[in-house]
Coordinates of C-alpha atoms in Angstrom, one line a residue:
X1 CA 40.1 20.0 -1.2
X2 CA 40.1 23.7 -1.9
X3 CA 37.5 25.4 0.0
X4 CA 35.9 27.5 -2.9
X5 CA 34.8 23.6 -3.7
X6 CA 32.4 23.6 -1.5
X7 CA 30.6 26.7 -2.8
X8 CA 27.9 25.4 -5.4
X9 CA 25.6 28.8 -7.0
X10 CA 21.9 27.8 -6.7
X11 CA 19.0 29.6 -8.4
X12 CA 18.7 31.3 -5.3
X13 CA 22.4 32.1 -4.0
X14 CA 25.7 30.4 -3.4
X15 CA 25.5 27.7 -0.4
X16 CA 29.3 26.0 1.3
X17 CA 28.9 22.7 2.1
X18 CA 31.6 20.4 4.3
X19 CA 34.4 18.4 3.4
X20 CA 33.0 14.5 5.3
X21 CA 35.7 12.5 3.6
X22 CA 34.1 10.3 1.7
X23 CA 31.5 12.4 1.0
X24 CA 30.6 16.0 0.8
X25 CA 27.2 17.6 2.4
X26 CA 25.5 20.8 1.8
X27 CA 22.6 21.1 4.8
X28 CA 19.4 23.2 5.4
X29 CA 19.2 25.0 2.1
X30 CA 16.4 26.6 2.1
X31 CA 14.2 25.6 -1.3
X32 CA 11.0 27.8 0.0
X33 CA 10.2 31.2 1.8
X34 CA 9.7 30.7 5.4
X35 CA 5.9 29.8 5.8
X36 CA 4.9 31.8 9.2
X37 CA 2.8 34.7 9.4
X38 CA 0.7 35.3 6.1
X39 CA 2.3 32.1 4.5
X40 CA 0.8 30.3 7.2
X41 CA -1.1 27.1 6.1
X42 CA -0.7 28.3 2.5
X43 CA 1.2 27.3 -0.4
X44 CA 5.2 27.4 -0.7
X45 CA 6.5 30.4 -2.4
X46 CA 10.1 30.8 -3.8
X47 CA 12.7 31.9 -1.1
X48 CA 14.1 35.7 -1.7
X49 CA 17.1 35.5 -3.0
X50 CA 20.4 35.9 -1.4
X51 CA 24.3 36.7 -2.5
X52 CA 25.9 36.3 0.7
X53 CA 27.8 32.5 0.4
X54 CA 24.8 30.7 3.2
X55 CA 26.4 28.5 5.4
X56 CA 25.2 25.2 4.3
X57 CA 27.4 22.7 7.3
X58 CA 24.2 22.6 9.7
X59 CA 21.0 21.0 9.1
X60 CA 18.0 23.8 9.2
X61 CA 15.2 24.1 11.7
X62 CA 12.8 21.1 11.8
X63 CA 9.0 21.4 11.3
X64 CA 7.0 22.1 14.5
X65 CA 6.0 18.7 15.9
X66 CA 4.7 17.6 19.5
X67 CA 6.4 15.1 21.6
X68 CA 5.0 11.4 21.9
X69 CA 6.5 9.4 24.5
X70 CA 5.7 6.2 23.3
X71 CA 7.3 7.8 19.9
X72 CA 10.4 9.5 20.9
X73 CA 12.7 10.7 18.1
X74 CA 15.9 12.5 17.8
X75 CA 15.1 15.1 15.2
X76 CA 18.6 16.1 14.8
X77 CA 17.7 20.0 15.0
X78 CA 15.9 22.7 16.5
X79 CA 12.3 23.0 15.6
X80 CA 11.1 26.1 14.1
X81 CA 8.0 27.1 11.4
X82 CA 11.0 28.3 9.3
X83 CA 11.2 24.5 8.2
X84 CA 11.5 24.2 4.4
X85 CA 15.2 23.4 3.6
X86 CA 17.1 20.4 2.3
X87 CA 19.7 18.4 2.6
X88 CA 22.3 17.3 0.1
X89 CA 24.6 14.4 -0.1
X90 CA 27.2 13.5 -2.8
X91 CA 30.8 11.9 -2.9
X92 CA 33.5 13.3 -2.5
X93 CA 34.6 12.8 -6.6
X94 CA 31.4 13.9 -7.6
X95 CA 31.6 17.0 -9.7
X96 CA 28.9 19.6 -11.5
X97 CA 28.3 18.5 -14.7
X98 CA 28.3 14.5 -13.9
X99 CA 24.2 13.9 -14.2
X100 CA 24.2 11.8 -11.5
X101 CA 21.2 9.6 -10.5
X102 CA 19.4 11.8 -7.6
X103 CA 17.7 9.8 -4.8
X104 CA 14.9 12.1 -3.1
X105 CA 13.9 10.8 0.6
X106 CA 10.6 11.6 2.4
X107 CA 11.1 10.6 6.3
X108 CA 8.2 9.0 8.2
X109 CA 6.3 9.4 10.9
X110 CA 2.3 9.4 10.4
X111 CA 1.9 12.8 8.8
X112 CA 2.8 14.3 12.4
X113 CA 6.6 13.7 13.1
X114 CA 9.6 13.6 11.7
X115 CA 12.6 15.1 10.2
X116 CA 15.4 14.9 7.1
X117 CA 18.0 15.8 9.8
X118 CA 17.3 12.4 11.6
X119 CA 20.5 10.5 12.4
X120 CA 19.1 7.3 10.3
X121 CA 19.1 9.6 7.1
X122 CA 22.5 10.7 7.0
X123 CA 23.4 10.0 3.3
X124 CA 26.6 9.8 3.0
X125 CA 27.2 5.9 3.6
X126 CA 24.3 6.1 0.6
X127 CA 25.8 8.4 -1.5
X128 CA 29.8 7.6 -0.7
X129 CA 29.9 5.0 -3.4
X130 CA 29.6 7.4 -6.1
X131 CA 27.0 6.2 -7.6
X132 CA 23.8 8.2 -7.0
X133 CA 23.5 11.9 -5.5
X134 CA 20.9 12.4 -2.4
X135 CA 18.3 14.4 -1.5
X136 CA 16.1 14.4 1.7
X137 CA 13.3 17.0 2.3
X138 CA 11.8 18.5 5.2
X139 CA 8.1 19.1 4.9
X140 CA 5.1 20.6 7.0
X141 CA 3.2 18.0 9.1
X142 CA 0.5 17.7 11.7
X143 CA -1.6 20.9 11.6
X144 CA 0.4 22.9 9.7
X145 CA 1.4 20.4 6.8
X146 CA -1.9 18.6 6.7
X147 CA -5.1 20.7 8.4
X148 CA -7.3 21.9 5.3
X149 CA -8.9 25.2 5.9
X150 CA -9.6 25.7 2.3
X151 CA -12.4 25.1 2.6
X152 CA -13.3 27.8 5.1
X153 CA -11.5 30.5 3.3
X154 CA -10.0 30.7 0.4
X155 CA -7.2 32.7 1.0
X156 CA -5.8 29.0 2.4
X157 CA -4.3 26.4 0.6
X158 CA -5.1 22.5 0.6
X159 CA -2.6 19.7 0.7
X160 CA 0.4 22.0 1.9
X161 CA 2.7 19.3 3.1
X162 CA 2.7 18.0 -0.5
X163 CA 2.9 21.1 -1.9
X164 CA 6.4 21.6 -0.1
X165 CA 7.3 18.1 -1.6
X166 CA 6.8 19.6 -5.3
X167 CA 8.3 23.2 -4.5
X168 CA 11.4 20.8 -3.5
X169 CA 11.0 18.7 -6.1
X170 CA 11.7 21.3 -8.7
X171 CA 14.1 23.3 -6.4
X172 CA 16.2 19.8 -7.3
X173 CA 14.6 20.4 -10.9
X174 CA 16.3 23.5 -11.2
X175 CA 19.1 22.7 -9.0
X176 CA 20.4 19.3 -9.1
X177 CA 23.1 19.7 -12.2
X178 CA 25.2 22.2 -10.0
X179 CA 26.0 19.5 -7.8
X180 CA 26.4 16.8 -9.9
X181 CA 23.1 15.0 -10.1
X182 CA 20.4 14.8 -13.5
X183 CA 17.2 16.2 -12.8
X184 CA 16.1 13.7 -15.6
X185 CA 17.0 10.9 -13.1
X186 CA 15.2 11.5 -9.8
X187 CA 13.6 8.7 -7.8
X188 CA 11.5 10.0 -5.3
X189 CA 11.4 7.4 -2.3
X190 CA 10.1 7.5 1.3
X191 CA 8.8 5.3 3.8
X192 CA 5.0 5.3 5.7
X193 CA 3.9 8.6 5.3
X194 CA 6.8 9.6 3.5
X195 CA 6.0 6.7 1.0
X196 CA 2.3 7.8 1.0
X197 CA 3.4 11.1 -0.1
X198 CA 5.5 9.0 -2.8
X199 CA 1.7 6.8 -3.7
X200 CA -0.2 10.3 -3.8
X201 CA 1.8 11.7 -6.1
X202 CA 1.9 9.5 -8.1
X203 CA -1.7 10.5 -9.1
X204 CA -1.4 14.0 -8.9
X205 CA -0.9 15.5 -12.2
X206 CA 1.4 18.4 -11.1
X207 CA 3.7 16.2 -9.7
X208 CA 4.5 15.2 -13.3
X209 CA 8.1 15.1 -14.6
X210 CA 9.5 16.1 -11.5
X211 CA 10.3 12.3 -10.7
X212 CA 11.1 9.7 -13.2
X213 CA 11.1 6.4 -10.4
X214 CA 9.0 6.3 -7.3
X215 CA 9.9 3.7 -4.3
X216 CA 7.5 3.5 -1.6
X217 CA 8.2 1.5 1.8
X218 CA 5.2 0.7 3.9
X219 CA 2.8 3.2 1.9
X220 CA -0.7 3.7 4.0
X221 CA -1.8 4.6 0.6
X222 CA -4.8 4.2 1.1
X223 CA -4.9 6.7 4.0
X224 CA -6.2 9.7 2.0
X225 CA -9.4 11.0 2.9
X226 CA -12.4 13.2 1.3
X227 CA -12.8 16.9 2.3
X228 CA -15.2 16.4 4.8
X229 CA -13.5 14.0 7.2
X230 CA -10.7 16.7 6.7
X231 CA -13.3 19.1 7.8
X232 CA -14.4 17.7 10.8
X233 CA -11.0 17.5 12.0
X234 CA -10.2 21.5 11.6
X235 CA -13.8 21.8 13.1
X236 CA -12.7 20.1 16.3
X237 CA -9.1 21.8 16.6
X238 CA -10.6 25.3 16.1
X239 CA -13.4 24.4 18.6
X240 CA -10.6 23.5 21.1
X241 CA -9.2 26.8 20.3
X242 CA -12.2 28.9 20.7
X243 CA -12.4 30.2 17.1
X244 CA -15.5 30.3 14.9
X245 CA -14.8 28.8 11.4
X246 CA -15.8 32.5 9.9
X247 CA -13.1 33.6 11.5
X248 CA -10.2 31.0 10.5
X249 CA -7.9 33.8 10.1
X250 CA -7.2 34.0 13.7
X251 CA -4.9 30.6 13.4
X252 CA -2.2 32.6 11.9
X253 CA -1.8 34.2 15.3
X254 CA -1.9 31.3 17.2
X255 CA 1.7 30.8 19.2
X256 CA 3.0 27.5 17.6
X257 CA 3.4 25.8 21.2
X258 CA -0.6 26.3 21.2
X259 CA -1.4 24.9 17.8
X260 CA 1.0 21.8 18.4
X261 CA -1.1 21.0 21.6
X262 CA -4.4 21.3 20.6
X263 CA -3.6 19.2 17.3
X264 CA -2.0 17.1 19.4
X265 CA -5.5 16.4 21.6
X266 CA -7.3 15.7 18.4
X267 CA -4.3 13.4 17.4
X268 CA -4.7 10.8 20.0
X269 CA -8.8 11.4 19.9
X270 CA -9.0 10.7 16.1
X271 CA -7.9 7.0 16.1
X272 CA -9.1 6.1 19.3
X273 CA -13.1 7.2 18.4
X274 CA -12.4 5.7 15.1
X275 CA -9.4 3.0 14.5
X276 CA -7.4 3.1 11.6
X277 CA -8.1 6.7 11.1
X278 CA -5.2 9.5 11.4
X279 CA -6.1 13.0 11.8
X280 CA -3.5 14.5 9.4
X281 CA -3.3 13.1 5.9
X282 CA -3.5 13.9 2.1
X283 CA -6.8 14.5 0.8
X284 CA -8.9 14.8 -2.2
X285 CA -9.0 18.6 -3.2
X286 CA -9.7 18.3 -6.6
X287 CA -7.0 20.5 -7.3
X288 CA -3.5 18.4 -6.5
X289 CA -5.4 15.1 -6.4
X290 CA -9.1 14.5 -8.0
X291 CA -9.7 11.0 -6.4
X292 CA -8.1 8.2 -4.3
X293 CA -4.4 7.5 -5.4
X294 CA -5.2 3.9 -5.0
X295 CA -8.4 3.6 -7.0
X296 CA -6.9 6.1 -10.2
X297 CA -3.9 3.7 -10.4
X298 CA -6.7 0.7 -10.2
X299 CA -8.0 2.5 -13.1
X300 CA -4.8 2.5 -15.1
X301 CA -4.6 6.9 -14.2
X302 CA -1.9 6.9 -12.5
X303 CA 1.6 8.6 -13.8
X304 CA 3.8 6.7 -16.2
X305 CA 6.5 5.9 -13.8
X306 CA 8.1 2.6 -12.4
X307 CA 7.2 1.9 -9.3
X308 CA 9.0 -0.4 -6.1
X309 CA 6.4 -0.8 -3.4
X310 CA 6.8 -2.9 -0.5
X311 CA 5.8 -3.6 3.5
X312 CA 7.7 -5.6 6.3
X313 CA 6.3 -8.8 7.1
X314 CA 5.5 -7.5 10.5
X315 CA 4.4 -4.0 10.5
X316 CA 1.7 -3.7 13.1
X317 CA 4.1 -5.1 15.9
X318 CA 5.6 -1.8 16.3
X319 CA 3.2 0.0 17.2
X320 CA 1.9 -3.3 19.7
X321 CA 5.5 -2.8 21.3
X322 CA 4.7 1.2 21.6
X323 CA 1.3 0.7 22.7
X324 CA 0.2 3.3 19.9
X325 CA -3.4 3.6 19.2
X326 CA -2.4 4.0 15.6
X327 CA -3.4 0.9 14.2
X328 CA -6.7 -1.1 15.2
X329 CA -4.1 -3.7 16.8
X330 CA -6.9 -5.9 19.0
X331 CA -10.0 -7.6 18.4
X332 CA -11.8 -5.2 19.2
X333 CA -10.6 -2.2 17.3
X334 CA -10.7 -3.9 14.4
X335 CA -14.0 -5.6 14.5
X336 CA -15.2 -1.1 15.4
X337 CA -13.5 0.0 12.4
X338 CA -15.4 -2.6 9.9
X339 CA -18.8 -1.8 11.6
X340 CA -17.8 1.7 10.9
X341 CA -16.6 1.5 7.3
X342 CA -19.7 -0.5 6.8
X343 CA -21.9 2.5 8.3
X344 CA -20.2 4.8 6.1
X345 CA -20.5 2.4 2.9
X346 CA -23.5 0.8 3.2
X347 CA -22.8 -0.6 -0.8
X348 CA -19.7 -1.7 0.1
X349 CA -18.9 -5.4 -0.6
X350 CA -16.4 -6.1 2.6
X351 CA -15.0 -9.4 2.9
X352 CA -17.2 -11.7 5.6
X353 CA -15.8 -12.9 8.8
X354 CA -15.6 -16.9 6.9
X355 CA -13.7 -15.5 4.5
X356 CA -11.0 -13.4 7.0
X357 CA -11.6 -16.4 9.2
X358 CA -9.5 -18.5 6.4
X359 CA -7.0 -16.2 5.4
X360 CA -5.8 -16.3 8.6
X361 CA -6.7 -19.5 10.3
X362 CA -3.1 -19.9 10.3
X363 CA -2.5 -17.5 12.8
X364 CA -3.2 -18.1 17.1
X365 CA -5.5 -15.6 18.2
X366 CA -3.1 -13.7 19.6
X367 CA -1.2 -12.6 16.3
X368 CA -4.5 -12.9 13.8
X369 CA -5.3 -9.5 14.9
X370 CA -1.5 -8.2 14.4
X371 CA -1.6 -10.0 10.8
X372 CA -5.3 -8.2 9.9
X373 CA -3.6 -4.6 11.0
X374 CA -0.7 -5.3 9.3
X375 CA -3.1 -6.3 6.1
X376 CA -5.4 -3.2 6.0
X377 CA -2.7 -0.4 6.9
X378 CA 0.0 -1.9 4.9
X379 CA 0.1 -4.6 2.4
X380 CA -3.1 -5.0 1.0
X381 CA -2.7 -1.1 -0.2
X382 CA 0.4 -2.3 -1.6
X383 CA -0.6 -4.8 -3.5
X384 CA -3.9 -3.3 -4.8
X385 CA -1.3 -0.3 -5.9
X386 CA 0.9 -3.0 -7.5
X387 CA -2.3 -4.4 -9.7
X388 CA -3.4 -0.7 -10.6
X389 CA -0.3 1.0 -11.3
X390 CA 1.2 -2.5 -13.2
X391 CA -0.8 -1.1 -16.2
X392 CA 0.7 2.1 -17.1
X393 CA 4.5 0.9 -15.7
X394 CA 6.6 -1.8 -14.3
X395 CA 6.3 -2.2 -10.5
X396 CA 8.2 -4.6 -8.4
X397 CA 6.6 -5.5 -4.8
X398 CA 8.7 -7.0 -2.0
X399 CA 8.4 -7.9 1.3
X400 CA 11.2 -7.3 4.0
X401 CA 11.3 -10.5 6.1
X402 CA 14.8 -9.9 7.9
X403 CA 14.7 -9.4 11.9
X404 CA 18.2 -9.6 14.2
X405 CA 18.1 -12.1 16.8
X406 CA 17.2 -8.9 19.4
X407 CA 13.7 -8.0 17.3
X408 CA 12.8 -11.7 17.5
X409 CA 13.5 -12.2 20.9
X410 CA 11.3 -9.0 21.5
X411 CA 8.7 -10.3 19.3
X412 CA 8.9 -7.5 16.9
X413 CA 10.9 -9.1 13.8
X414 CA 10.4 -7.3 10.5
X415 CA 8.1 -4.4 12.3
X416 CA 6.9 -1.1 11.1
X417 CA 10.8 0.9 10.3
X418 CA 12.9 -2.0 10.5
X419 CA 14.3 -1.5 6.8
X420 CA 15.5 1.7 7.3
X421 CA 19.0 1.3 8.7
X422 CA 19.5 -1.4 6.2
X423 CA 18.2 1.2 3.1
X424 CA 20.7 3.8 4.5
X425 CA 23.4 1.9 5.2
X426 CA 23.6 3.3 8.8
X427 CA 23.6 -0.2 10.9
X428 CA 24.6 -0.1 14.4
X429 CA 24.9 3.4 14.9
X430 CA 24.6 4.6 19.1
X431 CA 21.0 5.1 18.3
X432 CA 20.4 1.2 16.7
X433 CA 20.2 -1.4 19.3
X434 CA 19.3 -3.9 17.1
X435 CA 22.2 -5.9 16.8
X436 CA 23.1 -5.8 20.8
X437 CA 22.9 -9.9 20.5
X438 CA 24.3 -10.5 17.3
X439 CA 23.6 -10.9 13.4
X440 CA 26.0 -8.1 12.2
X441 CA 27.5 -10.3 9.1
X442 CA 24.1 -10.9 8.2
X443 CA 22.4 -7.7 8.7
X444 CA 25.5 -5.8 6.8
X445 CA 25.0 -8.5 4.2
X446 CA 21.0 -7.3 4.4
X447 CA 22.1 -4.1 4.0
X448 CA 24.1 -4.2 0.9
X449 CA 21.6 -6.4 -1.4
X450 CA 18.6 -4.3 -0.7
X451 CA 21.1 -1.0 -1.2
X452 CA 22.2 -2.5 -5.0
X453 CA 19.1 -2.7 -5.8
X454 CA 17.5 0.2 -4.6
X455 CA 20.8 2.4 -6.1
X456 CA 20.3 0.1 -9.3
X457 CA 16.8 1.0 -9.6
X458 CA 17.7 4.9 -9.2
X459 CA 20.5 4.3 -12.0
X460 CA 19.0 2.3 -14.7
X461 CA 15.3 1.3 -13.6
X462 CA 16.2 -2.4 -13.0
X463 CA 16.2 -3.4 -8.9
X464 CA 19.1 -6.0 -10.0
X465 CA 21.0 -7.1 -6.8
X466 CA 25.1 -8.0 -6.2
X467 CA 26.0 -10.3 -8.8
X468 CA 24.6 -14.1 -8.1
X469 CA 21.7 -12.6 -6.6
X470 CA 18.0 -14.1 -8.3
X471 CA 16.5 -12.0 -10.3
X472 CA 13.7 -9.7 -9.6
X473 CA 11.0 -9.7 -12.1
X474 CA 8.3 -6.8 -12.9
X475 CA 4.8 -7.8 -10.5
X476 CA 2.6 -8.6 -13.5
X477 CA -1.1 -10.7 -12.7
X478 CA 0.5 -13.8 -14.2
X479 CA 2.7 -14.8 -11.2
X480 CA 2.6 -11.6 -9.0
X481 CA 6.2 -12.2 -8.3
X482 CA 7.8 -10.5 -4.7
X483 CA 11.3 -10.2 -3.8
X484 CA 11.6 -11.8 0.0
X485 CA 14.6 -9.9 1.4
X486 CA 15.6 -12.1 4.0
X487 CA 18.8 -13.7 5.7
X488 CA 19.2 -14.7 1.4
X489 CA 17.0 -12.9 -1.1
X490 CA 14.5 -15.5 -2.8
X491 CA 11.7 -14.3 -5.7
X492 CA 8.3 -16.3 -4.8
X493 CA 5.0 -16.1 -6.7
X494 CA 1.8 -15.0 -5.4
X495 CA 2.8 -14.4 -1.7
X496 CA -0.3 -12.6 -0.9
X497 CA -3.1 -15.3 -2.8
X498 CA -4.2 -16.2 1.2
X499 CA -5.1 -12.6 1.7
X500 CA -6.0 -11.9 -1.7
X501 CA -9.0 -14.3 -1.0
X502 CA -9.9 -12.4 1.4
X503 CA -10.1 -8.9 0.8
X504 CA -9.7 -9.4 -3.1
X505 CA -7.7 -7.9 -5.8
X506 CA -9.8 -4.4 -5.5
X507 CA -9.5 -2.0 -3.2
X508 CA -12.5 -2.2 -0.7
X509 CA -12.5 1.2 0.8
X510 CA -10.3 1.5 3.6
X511 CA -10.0 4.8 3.7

């Protein structure tokens, strides 16, 4: 390949990718201005432009982001507040002008961690087939990405972590075509907080046209909070800091290393004083988003787009097997946060302790508190979503069952993450242990029917799987159908009536 191939001219300058073999990469463009000093905690503005060929083989700087030890990741780059780049994946016959599919990922990682540049989200095992070109975004988390000062001055913005989702979202807009892809195709997909980005926008009007399918794995969608809990978070970090909210402006000198361990304080604090709460999250501004993303699409306002939303079977054991106080995981948490959301709803109808008592009678005491996390964080969201957003477009709801014999010997099985190798492609890399006793055949297998159907969805707006495999049909209230991706892929009916008698086909405020 000649090496002026690799040069593609952006709106902004010319970026050189590298040659992978199978695939070609362009890394760490940048789609925004650096947000430090005044750009601080505000809105994304457009990068200056450059005509200097940018080197594009190395991913950029990753978003500022404290270490957890019971959550340690491999960002795959240097952190830095100069954060706002992209990455771009195509294969290697792929070609400006050949309006590709484009496949826009959101990492993970609880509105405080993560990265694009993670090894698990190298996309060129995703894009290599040729099929669909891909995307993955860095965005602001934690403090900088998700701490609303707007409300103390309004030289601040709200909701700046998914406002660096839309700025990239139309850098691909105006982008995309140069490098092969059809900005009139773009599936935004992500997974837990990257997915509840996904759900958000979903119901924020200026997120419309930018994406024409949405896939969300293991969406905490209903983890979106009013402007006061918001508040009272910013009020404790600058307390911690020794600022007076009159003078909020002082933040945008505070050395990064400082702002990462103060958030970090109130971090482990939030969800500990009150379980199921996270410190950093979207919230309701009335400006991106009017109202809760799960309650506009229960009231058929949610945007026109077809949806895949999902959970694993298992989510909550991961963060039992991390011991993170993330999820109300034990008796106790959970029975403080219903006494709390019933302090702060008073009118709320929550579902009575006969009536969880049944759903999961099923369950030995040990795991009914796992299966209630699991429940409220994950799937219930899901399928309330499902039932809202069902009006206004298709939506097809799964549930990943699939575990290697090393996850069920450790208990975890399908946990929180466990889909991700098999969405990418990127099984038994140095950094995936899961199949150290066996099940490669299978998990490949795994790998390659959720893929077809995810890349399916992306190209044509059908999840159809490899040929022979059942047919997935559109969630609709008549027989709720879920795909079960398992060691074989099976379509049931109504897999979620047990818990739907419990906490009922509404949401009930878990937010």
């Amino acid at each position: 390949m000649a090496i002026d191939d690799l040069v593609v001219e952006t709106a902004h300058g010319p970026v050189r990718g590298s040659d992978l073999g199978r695939a070609r990469a362009w890394k760490g463009i940048r789609y925004a201005a650096p947000p430090v000093g005044d750009l601080r905690f505000r809105a994304p503005q457009p990068p200056a432009p450059w005509t200097v060929v940018a080197d594009a083989t190395r991913y950029g700087p990753v978003c500022p982001q404290p270490v957890f030890p019971n959550m340690p990741l491999d960002l795959g780059a240097p952190q830095g507040e100069d954060c706002l780049r992209l990455n771009v994946w195509v294969s290697s016959g792929t070609r400006p002008g050949d309006a590709k599919p484009v496949m826009v990922w959101l990492h993970g990682g609880a509105y405080v961690l993560g990265s694009s540049s993670q090894a698990l989200y190298d996309g060129r095992r995703l894009a290599g087939g040729g099929e669909v070109v891909v995307v993955t975004v860095n965005y602001r988390v934690g403090a900088l990405g998700f701490m609303d000062l707007s409300s103390l001055n309004r030289r601040f913005d709200s909701n700046v972590g998914l406002r660096d989702v839309l700025a990239a979202l139309r850098w691909v807009r105006d982008n995309i075509a140069a490098f092969g892809g059809d900005p009139r195709r773009v599936t935004l997909f992500g997974e837990s907080a990257g997915a509840g980005i996904v759900t958000t926008l979903l119901a924020s009007p200026a997120a419309e046209g930018l994406f024409a399918r949405a896939i969300a794995q293991s969406s905490p969608a209903t983890s979106v909070y009013d402007r006061g809990r918001a508040q009272r978070v910013t009020e404790a970090i600058l307390e911690r800091l020794d600022i007076a909210p009159s003078d909020v402006n002082r933040l945008l000198g505070v050395p990064t290393a400082v702002l990462l361990a103060t958030s970090q304080e109130v971090f482990d604090e939030v969800p500990v004083r009150n379980p199921g709460i996270l410190a950093f999250v979207p919230i309701v501004d009335g400006e991106l988003l009017d109202d809760y993303p799960v309650k506009l699409a229960q009231e058929g306002r949610s945007l026109s787009v077809p949806l895949i939303v999902g959970t694993n079977k298992h989510e909550a054991a991961l963060f039992r097997l991390m011991r993170s106080p993330l999820m109300p995981i034990t008796p106790r948490a959970i029975t403080s946060m219903f006494d709390q959301i019933a302090a702060e709803q008073p009118d709320l109808q929550l579902p009575t302790e006969e009536q969880i008592g049944s759903a999961y009678s099923r369950f030995r005491r040990r795991s009914r508190s796992l299966n209630i996390a699991t429940d409220v964080g994950f799937r219930m969201p899901s399928v309330w979503l499902a039932e809202g957003h069902s009006q206004v477009a298709p939506v097809h709801l799964y549930r990943f069952d699939y575990a290697t014999p090393l996850l069920r010997l450790l208990l975890v099985n399908a946990a929180h993450a466990t889909e991700l190798p098999y969405v990418w492609g990127n099984l038994g890399g140095p950094r995936d242990p899961t199949l150290k006793l066996g099940g490669a055949k299978t998990a490949r297998a795994v790998s390659k029917r959720l893929r077809t159907r995810w890349i399916n969805f992306a190209t044509r707006g059908e999840p159809e799987g490899p040929p022979g495999e059942p047919d997935w049909a559109p969630y609709r209230p008549a027989d709720r159908a879920c795909l079960l991706v398992n060691k074989r892929d099976t379509v049931a009916r109504d897999v979620d009536a047990h818990i739907r008698a419990a906490w009922g086909s509404e949401m009930v405020g878990f937010r």
